[in-house]
mmCIF file with all atom_site columns, C-alpha atoms in Angstrom:
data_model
loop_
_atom_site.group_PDB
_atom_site.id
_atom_site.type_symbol
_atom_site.label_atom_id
_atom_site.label_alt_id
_atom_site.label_comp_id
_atom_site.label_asym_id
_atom_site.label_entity_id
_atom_site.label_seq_id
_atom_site.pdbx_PDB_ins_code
_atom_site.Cartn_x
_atom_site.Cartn_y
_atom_site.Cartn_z
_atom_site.occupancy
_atom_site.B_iso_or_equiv
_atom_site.pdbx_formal_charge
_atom_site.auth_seq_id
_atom_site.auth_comp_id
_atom_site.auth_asym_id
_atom_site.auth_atom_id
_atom_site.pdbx_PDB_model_num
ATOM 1   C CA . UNK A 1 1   ? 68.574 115.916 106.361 1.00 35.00 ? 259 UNK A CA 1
ATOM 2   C CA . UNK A 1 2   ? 65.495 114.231 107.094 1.00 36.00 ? 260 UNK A CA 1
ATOM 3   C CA . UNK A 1 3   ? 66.557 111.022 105.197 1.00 36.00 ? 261 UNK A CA 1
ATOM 4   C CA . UNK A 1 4   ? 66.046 112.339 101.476 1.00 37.00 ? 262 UNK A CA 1
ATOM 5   C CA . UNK A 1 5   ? 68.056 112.079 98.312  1.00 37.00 ? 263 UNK A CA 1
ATOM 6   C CA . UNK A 1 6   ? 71.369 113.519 99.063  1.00 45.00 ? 264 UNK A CA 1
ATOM 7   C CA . UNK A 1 7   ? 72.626 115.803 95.523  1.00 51.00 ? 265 UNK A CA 1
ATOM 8   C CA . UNK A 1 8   ? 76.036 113.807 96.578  1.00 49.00 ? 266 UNK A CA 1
ATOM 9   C CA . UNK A 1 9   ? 74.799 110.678 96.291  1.00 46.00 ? 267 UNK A CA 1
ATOM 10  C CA . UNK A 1 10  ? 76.518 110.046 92.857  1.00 39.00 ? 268 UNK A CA 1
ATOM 11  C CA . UNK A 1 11  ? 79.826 111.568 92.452  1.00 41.00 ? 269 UNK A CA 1
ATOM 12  C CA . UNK A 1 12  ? 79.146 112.417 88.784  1.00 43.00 ? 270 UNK A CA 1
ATOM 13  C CA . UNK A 1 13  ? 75.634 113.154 89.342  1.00 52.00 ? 271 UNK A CA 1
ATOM 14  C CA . UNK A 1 14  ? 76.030 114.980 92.279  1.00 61.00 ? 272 UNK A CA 1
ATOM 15  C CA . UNK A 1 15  ? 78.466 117.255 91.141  1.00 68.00 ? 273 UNK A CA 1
ATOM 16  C CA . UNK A 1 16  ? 77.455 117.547 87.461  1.00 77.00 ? 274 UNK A CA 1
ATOM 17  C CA . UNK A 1 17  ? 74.224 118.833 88.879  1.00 79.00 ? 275 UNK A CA 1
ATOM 18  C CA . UNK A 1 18  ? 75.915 121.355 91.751  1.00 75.00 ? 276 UNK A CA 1
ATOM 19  C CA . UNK A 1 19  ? 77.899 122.229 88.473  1.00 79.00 ? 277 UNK A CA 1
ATOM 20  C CA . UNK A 1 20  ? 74.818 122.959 86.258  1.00 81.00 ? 278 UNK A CA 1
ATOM 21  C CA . UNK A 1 21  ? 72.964 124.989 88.926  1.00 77.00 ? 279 UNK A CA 1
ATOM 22  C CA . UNK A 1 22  ? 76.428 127.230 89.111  1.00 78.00 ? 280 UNK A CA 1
ATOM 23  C CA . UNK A 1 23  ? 76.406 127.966 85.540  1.00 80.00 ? 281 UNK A CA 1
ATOM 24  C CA . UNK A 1 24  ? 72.939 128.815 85.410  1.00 76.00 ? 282 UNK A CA 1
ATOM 25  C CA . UNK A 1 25  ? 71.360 126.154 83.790  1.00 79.00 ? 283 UNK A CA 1
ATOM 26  C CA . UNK A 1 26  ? 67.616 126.616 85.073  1.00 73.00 ? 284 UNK A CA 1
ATOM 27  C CA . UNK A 1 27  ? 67.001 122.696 84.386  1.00 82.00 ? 285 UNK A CA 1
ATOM 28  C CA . UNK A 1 28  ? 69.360 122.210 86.980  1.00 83.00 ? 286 UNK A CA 1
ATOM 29  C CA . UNK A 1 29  ? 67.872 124.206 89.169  1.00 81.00 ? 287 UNK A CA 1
ATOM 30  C CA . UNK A 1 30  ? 64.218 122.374 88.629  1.00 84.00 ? 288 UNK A CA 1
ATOM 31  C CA . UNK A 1 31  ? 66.225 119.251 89.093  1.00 86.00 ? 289 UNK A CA 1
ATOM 32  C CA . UNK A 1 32  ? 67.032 120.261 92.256  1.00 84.00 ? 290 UNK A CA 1
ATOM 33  C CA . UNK A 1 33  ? 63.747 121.597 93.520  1.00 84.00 ? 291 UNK A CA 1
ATOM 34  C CA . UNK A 1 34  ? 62.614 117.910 92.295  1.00 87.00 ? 292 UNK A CA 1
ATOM 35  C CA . UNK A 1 35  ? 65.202 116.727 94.532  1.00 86.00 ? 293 UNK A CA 1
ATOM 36  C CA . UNK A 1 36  ? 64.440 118.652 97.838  1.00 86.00 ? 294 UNK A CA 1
ATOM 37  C CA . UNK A 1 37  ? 60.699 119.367 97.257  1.00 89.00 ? 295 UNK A CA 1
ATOM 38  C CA . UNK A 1 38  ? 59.922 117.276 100.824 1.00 90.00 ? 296 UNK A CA 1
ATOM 39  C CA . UNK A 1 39  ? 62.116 118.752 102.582 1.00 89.00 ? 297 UNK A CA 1
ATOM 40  C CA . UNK A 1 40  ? 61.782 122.425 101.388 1.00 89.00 ? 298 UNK A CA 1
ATOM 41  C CA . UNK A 1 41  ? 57.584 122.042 102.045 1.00 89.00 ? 299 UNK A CA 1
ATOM 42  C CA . UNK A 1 42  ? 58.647 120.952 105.475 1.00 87.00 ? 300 UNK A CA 1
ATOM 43  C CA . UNK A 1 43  ? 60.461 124.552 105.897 1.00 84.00 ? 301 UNK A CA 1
ATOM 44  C CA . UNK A 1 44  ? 57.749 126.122 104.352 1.00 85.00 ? 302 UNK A CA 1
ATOM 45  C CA . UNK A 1 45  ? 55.166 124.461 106.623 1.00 83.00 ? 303 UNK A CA 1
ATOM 46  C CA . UNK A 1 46  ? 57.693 125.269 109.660 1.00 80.00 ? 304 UNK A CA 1
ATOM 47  C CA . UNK A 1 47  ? 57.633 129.241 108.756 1.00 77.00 ? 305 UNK A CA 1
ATOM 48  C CA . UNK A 1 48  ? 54.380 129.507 108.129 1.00 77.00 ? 306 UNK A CA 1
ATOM 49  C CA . UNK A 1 49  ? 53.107 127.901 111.154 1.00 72.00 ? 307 UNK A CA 1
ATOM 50  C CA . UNK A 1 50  ? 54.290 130.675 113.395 1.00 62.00 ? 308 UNK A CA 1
ATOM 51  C CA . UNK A 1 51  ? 53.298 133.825 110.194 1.00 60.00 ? 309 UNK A CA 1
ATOM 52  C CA . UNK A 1 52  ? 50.665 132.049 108.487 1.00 52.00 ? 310 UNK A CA 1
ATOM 53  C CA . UNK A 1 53  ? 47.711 134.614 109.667 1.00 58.00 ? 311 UNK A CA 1
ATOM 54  C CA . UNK A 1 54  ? 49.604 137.019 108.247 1.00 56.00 ? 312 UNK A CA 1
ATOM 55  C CA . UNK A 1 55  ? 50.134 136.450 104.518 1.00 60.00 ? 313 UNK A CA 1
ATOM 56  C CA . UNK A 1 56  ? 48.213 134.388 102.138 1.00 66.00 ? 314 UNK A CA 1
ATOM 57  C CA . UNK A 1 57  ? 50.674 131.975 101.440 1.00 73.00 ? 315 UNK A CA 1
ATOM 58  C CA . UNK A 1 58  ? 50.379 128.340 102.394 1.00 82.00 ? 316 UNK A CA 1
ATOM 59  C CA . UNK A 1 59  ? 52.900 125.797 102.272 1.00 85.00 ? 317 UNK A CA 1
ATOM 60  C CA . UNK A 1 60  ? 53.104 125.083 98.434  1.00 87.00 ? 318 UNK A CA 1
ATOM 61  C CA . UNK A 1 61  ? 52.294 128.674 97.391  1.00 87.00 ? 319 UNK A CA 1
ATOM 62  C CA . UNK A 1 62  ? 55.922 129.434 99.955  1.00 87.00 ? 320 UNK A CA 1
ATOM 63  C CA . UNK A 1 63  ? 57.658 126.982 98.351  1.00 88.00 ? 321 UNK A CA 1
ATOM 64  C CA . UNK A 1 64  ? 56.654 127.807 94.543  1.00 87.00 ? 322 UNK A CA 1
ATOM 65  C CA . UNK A 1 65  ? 57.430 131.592 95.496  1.00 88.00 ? 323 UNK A CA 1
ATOM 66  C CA . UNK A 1 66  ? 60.546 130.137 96.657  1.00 88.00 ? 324 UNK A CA 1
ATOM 67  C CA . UNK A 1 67  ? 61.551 128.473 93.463  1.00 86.00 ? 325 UNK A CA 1
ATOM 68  C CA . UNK A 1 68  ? 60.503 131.390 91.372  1.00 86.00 ? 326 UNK A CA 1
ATOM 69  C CA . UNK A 1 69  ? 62.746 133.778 93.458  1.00 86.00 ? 327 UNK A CA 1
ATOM 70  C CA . UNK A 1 70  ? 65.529 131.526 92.645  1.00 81.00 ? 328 UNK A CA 1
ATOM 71  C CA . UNK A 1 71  ? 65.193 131.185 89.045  1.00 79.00 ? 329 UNK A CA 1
ATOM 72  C CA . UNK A 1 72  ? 65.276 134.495 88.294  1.00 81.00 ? 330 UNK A CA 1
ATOM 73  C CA . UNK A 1 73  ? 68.202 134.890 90.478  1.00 75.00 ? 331 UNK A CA 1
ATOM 74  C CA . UNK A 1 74  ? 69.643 132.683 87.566  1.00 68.00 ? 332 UNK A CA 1
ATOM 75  C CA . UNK A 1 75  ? 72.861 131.450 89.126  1.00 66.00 ? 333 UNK A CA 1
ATOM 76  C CA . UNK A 1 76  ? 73.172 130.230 92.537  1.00 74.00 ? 334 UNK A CA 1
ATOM 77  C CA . UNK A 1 77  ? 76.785 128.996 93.690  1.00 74.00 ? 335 UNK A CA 1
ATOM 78  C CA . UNK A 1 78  ? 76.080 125.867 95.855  1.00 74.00 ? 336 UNK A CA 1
ATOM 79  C CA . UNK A 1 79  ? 78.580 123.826 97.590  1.00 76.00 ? 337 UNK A CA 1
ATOM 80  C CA . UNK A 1 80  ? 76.388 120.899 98.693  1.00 77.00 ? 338 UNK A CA 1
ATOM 81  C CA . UNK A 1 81  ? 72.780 119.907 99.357  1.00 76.00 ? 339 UNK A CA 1
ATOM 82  C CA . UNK A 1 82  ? 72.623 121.740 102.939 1.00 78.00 ? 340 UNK A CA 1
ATOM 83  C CA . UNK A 1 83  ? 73.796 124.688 101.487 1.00 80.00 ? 341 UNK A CA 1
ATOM 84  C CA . UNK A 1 84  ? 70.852 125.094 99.118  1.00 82.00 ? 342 UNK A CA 1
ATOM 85  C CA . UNK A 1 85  ? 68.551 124.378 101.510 1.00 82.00 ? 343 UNK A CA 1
ATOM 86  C CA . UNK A 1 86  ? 70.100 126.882 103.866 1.00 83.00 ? 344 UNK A CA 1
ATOM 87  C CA . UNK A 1 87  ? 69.449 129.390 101.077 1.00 84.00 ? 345 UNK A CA 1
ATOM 88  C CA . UNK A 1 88  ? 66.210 128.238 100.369 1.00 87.00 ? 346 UNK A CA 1
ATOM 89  C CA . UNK A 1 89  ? 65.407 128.966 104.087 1.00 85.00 ? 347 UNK A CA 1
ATOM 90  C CA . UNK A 1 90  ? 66.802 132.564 103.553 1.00 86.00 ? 348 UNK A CA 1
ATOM 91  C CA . UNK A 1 91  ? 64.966 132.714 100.567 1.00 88.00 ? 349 UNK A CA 1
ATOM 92  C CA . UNK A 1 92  ? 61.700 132.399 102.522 1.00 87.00 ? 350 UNK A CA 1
ATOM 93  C CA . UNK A 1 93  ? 61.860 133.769 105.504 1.00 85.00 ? 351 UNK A CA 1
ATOM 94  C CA . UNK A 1 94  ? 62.701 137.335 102.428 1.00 85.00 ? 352 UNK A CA 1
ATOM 95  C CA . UNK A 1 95  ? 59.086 136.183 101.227 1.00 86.00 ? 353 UNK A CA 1
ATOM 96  C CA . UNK A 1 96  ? 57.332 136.608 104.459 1.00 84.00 ? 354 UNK A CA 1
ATOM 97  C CA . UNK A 1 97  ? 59.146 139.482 105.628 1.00 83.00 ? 355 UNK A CA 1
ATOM 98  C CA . UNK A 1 98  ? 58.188 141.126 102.587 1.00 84.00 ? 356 UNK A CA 1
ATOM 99  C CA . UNK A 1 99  ? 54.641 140.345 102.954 1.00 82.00 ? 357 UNK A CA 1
ATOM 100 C CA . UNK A 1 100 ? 54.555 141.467 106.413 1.00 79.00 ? 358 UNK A CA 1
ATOM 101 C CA . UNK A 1 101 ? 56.287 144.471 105.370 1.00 79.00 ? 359 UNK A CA 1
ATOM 102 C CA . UNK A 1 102 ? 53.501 145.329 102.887 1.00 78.00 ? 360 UNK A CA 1
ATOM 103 C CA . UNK A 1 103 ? 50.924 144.612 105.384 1.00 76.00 ? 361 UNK A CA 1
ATOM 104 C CA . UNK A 1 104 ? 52.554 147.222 107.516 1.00 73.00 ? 362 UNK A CA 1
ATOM 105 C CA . UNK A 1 105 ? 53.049 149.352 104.927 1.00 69.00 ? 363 UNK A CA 1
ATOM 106 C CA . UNK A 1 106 ? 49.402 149.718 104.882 1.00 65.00 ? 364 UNK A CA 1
ATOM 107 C CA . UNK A 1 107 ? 48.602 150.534 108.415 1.00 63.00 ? 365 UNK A CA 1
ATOM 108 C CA . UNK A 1 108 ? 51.126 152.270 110.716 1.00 54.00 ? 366 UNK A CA 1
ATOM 109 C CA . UNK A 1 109 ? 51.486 151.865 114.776 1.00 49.00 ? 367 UNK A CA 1
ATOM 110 C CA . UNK A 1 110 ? 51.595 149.380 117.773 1.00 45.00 ? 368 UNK A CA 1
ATOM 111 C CA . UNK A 1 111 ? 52.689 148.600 120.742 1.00 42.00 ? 369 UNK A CA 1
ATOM 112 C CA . UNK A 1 112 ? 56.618 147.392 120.737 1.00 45.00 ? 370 UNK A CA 1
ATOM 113 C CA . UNK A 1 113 ? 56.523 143.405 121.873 1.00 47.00 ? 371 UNK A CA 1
ATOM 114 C CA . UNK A 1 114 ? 59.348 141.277 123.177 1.00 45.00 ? 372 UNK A CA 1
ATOM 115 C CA . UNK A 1 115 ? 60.592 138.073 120.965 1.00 50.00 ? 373 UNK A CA 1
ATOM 116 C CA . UNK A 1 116 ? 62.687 135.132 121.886 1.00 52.00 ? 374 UNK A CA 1
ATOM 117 C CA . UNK A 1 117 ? 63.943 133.258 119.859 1.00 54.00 ? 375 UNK A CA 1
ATOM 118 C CA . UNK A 1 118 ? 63.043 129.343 120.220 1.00 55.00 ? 376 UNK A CA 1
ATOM 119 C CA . UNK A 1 119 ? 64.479 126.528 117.887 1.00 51.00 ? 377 UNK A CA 1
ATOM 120 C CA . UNK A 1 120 ? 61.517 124.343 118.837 1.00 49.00 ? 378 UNK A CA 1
ATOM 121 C CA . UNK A 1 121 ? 59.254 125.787 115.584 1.00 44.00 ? 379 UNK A CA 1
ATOM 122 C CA . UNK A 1 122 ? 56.949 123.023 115.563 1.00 43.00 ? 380 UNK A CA 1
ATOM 123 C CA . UNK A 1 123 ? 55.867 123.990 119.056 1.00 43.00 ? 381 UNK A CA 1
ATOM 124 C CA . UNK A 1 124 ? 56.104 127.474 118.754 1.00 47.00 ? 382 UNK A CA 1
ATOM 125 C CA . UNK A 1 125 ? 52.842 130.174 118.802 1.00 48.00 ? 383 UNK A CA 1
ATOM 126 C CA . UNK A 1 126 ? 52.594 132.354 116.722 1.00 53.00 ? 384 UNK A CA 1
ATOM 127 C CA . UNK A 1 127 ? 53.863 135.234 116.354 1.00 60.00 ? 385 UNK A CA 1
ATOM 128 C CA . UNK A 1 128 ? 53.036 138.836 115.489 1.00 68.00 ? 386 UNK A CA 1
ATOM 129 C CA . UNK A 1 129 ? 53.938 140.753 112.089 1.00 71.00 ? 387 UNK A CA 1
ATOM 130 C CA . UNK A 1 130 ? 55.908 143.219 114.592 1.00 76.00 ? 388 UNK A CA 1
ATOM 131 C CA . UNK A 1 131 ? 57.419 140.387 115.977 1.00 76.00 ? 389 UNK A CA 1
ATOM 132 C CA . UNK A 1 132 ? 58.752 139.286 112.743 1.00 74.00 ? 390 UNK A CA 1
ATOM 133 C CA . UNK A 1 133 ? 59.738 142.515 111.558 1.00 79.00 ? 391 UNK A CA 1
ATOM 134 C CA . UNK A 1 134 ? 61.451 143.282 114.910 1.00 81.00 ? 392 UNK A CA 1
ATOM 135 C CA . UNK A 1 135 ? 63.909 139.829 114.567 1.00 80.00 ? 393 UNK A CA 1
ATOM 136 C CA . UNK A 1 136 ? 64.161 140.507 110.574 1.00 82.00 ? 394 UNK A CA 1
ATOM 137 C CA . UNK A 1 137 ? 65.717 144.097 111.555 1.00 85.00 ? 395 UNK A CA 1
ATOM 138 C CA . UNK A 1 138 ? 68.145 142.493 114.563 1.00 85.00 ? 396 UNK A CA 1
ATOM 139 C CA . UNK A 1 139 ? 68.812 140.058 112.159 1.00 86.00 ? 397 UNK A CA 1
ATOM 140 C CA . UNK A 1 140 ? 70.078 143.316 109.912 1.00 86.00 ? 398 UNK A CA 1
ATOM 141 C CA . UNK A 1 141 ? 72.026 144.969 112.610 1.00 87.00 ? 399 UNK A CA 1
ATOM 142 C CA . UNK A 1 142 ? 73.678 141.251 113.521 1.00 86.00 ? 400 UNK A CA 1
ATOM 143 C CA . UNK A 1 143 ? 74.385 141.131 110.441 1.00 87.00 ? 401 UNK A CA 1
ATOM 144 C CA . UNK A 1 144 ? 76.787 144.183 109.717 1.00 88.00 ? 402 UNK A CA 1
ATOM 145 C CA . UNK A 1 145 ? 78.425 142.184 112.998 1.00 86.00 ? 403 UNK A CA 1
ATOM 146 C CA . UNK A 1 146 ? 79.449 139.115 112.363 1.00 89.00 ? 404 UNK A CA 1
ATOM 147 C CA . UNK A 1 147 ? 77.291 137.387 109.184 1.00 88.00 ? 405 UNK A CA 1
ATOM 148 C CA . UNK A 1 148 ? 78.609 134.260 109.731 1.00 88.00 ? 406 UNK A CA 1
ATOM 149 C CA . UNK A 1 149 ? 76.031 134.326 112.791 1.00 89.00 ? 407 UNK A CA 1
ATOM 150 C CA . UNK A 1 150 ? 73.150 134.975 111.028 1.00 87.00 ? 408 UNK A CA 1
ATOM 151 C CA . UNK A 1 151 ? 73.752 132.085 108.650 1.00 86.00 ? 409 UNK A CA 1
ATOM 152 C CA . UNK A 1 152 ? 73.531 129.918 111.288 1.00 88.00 ? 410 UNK A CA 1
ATOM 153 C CA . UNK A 1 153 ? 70.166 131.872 113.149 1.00 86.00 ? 411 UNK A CA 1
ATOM 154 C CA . UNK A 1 154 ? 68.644 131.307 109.959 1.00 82.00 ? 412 UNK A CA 1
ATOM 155 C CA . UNK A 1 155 ? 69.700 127.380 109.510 1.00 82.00 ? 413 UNK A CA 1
ATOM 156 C CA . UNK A 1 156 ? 68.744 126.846 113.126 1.00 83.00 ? 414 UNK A CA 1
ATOM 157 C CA . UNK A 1 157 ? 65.713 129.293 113.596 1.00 78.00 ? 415 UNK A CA 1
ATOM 158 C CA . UNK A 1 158 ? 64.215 129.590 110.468 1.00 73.00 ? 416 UNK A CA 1
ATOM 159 C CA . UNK A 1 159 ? 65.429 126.465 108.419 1.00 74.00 ? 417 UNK A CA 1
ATOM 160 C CA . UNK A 1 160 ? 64.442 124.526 110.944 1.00 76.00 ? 418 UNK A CA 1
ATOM 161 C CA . UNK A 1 161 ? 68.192 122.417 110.684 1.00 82.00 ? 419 UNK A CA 1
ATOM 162 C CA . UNK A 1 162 ? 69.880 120.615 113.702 1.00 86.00 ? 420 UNK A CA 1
ATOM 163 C CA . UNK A 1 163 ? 73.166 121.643 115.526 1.00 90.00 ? 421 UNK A CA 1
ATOM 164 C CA . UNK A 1 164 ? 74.702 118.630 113.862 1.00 91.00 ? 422 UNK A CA 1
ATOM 165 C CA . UNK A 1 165 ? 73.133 119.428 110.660 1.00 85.00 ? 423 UNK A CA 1
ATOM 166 C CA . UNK A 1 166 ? 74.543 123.188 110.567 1.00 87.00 ? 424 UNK A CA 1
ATOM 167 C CA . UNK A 1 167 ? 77.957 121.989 111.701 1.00 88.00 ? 425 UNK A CA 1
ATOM 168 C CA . UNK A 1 168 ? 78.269 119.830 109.120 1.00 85.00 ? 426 UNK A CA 1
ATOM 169 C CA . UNK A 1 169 ? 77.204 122.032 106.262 1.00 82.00 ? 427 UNK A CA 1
ATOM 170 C CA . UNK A 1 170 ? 79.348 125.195 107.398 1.00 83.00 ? 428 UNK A CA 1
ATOM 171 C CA . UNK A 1 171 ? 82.063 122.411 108.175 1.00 87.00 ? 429 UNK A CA 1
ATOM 172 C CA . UNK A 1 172 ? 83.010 123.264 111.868 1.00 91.00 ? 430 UNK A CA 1
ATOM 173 C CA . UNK A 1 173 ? 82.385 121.157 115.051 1.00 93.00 ? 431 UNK A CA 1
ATOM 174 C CA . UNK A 1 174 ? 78.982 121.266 116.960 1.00 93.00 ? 432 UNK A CA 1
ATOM 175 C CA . UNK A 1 175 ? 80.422 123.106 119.630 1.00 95.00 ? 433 UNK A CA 1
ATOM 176 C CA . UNK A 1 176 ? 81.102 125.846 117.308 1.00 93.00 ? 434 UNK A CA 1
ATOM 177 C CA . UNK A 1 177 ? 78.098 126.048 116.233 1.00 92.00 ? 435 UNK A CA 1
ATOM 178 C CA . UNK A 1 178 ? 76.517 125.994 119.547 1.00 93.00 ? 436 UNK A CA 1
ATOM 179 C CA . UNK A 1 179 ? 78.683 128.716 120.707 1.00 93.00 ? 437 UNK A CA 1
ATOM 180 C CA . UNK A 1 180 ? 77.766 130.695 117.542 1.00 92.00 ? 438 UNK A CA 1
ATOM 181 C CA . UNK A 1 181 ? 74.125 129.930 118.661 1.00 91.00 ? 439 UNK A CA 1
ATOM 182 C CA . UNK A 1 182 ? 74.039 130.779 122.151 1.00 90.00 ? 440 UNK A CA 1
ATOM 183 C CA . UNK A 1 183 ? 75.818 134.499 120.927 1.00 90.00 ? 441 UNK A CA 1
ATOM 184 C CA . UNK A 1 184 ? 73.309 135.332 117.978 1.00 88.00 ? 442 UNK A CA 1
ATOM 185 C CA . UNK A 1 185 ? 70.673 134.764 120.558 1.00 87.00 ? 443 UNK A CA 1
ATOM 186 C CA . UNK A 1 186 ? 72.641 137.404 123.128 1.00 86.00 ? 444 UNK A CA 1
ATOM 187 C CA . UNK A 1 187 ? 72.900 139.791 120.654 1.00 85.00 ? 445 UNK A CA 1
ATOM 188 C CA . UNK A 1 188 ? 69.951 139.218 119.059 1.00 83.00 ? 446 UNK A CA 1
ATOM 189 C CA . UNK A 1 189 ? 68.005 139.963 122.673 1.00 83.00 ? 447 UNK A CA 1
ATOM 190 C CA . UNK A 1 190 ? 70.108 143.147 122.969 1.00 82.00 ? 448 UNK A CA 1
ATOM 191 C CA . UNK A 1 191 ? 68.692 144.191 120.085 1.00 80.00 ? 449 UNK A CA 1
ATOM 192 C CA . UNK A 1 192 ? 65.022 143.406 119.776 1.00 78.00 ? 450 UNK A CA 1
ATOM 193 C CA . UNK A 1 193 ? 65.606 144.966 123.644 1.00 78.00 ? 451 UNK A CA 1
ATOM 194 C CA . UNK A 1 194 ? 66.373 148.560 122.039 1.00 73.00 ? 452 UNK A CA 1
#
């Protein structure tokens, strides 16, 4: 993605380092981070550019609570480059839910508001802490559906990752995964419609 170092670029390397990260080895894990740093700040700078008024987190601070979320997780099982970064995506978009979800915590009310869900992020407004506490909840209930769409609402939506790109990390053909899309965004509007 995005023309940076690919964790398969060496077969040894590659997988010795996949490997590592499995068994815990928090080196690995560093090594990694090293690895994807560009493209995980480009993530980061993609979620907070529709949340950003509403937590205190730029860029590198999302990114560096990212990797600290991570480590002391310990052991991650990773299949390949996209799939880390597809974590790391879930991994954040926790973070600012969270924050929003202390900011609420600490004032109560509002007016329900609609959201629709847009895969052009760099373009999008943005958005309220309802808003993103309304899609964090459909995301729930979608969720105890069918999971397998939510991985790829979160690789498109919040991860910022291609059609191609999510097809070729889960391993099925675009059309699948464009079919997957166009139903997590049904049900997703179903719910945030409730």
């Amino acid at each position: 993605m995005h023309g940076c170092i690919d964790l398969q670029d060496s077969p040894t390397g590659g997988t010795r380092l996949l490997d590592a990260v499995s068994a815990g080895d928090p080196g690995a894990i560093d090594e990694i981070f090293a690895l994807t740093y560009r493209e995980l700040r480009q993530m980061a700078h993609q979620r907070l550019h529709r949340s950003s008024r509403f937590t205190s987190l730029d860029t590198t601070a999302l990114v560096h609570e990212c990797y600290l979320r991570l480590v002391r997780l310990g052991q991650l099982q990773m299949r390949d480059r996209a799939h880390f970064l597809g974590y790391a995506g879930r991994v954040m978009r926790s973070i600012v839910v969270d924050l929003v979800r202390q900011r609420l915590a600490k004032r109560r009310g509002g007016d329900e508001l609609r959201v629709t869900l847009r895969t052009d992020i760099r373009d999008c407004t943005a958005v309220s802490e309802e808003q993103i506490m309304q899609v964090d909840e459909a995301l729930q209930e979608l969720a105890s559906l069918d999971p397998r769409l939510v991985q790829v609402v979160e690789m498109r939506y919040f991860a910022g990752f291609t059609v191609e790109q999510i097809a070729q990390s889960r391993g099925v053909t675009t059309r699948t995964i464009r079919r997957d899309w166009e139903k997590a965004r049904l049900l997703l509007y179903a719910a945030l419609q409730k």
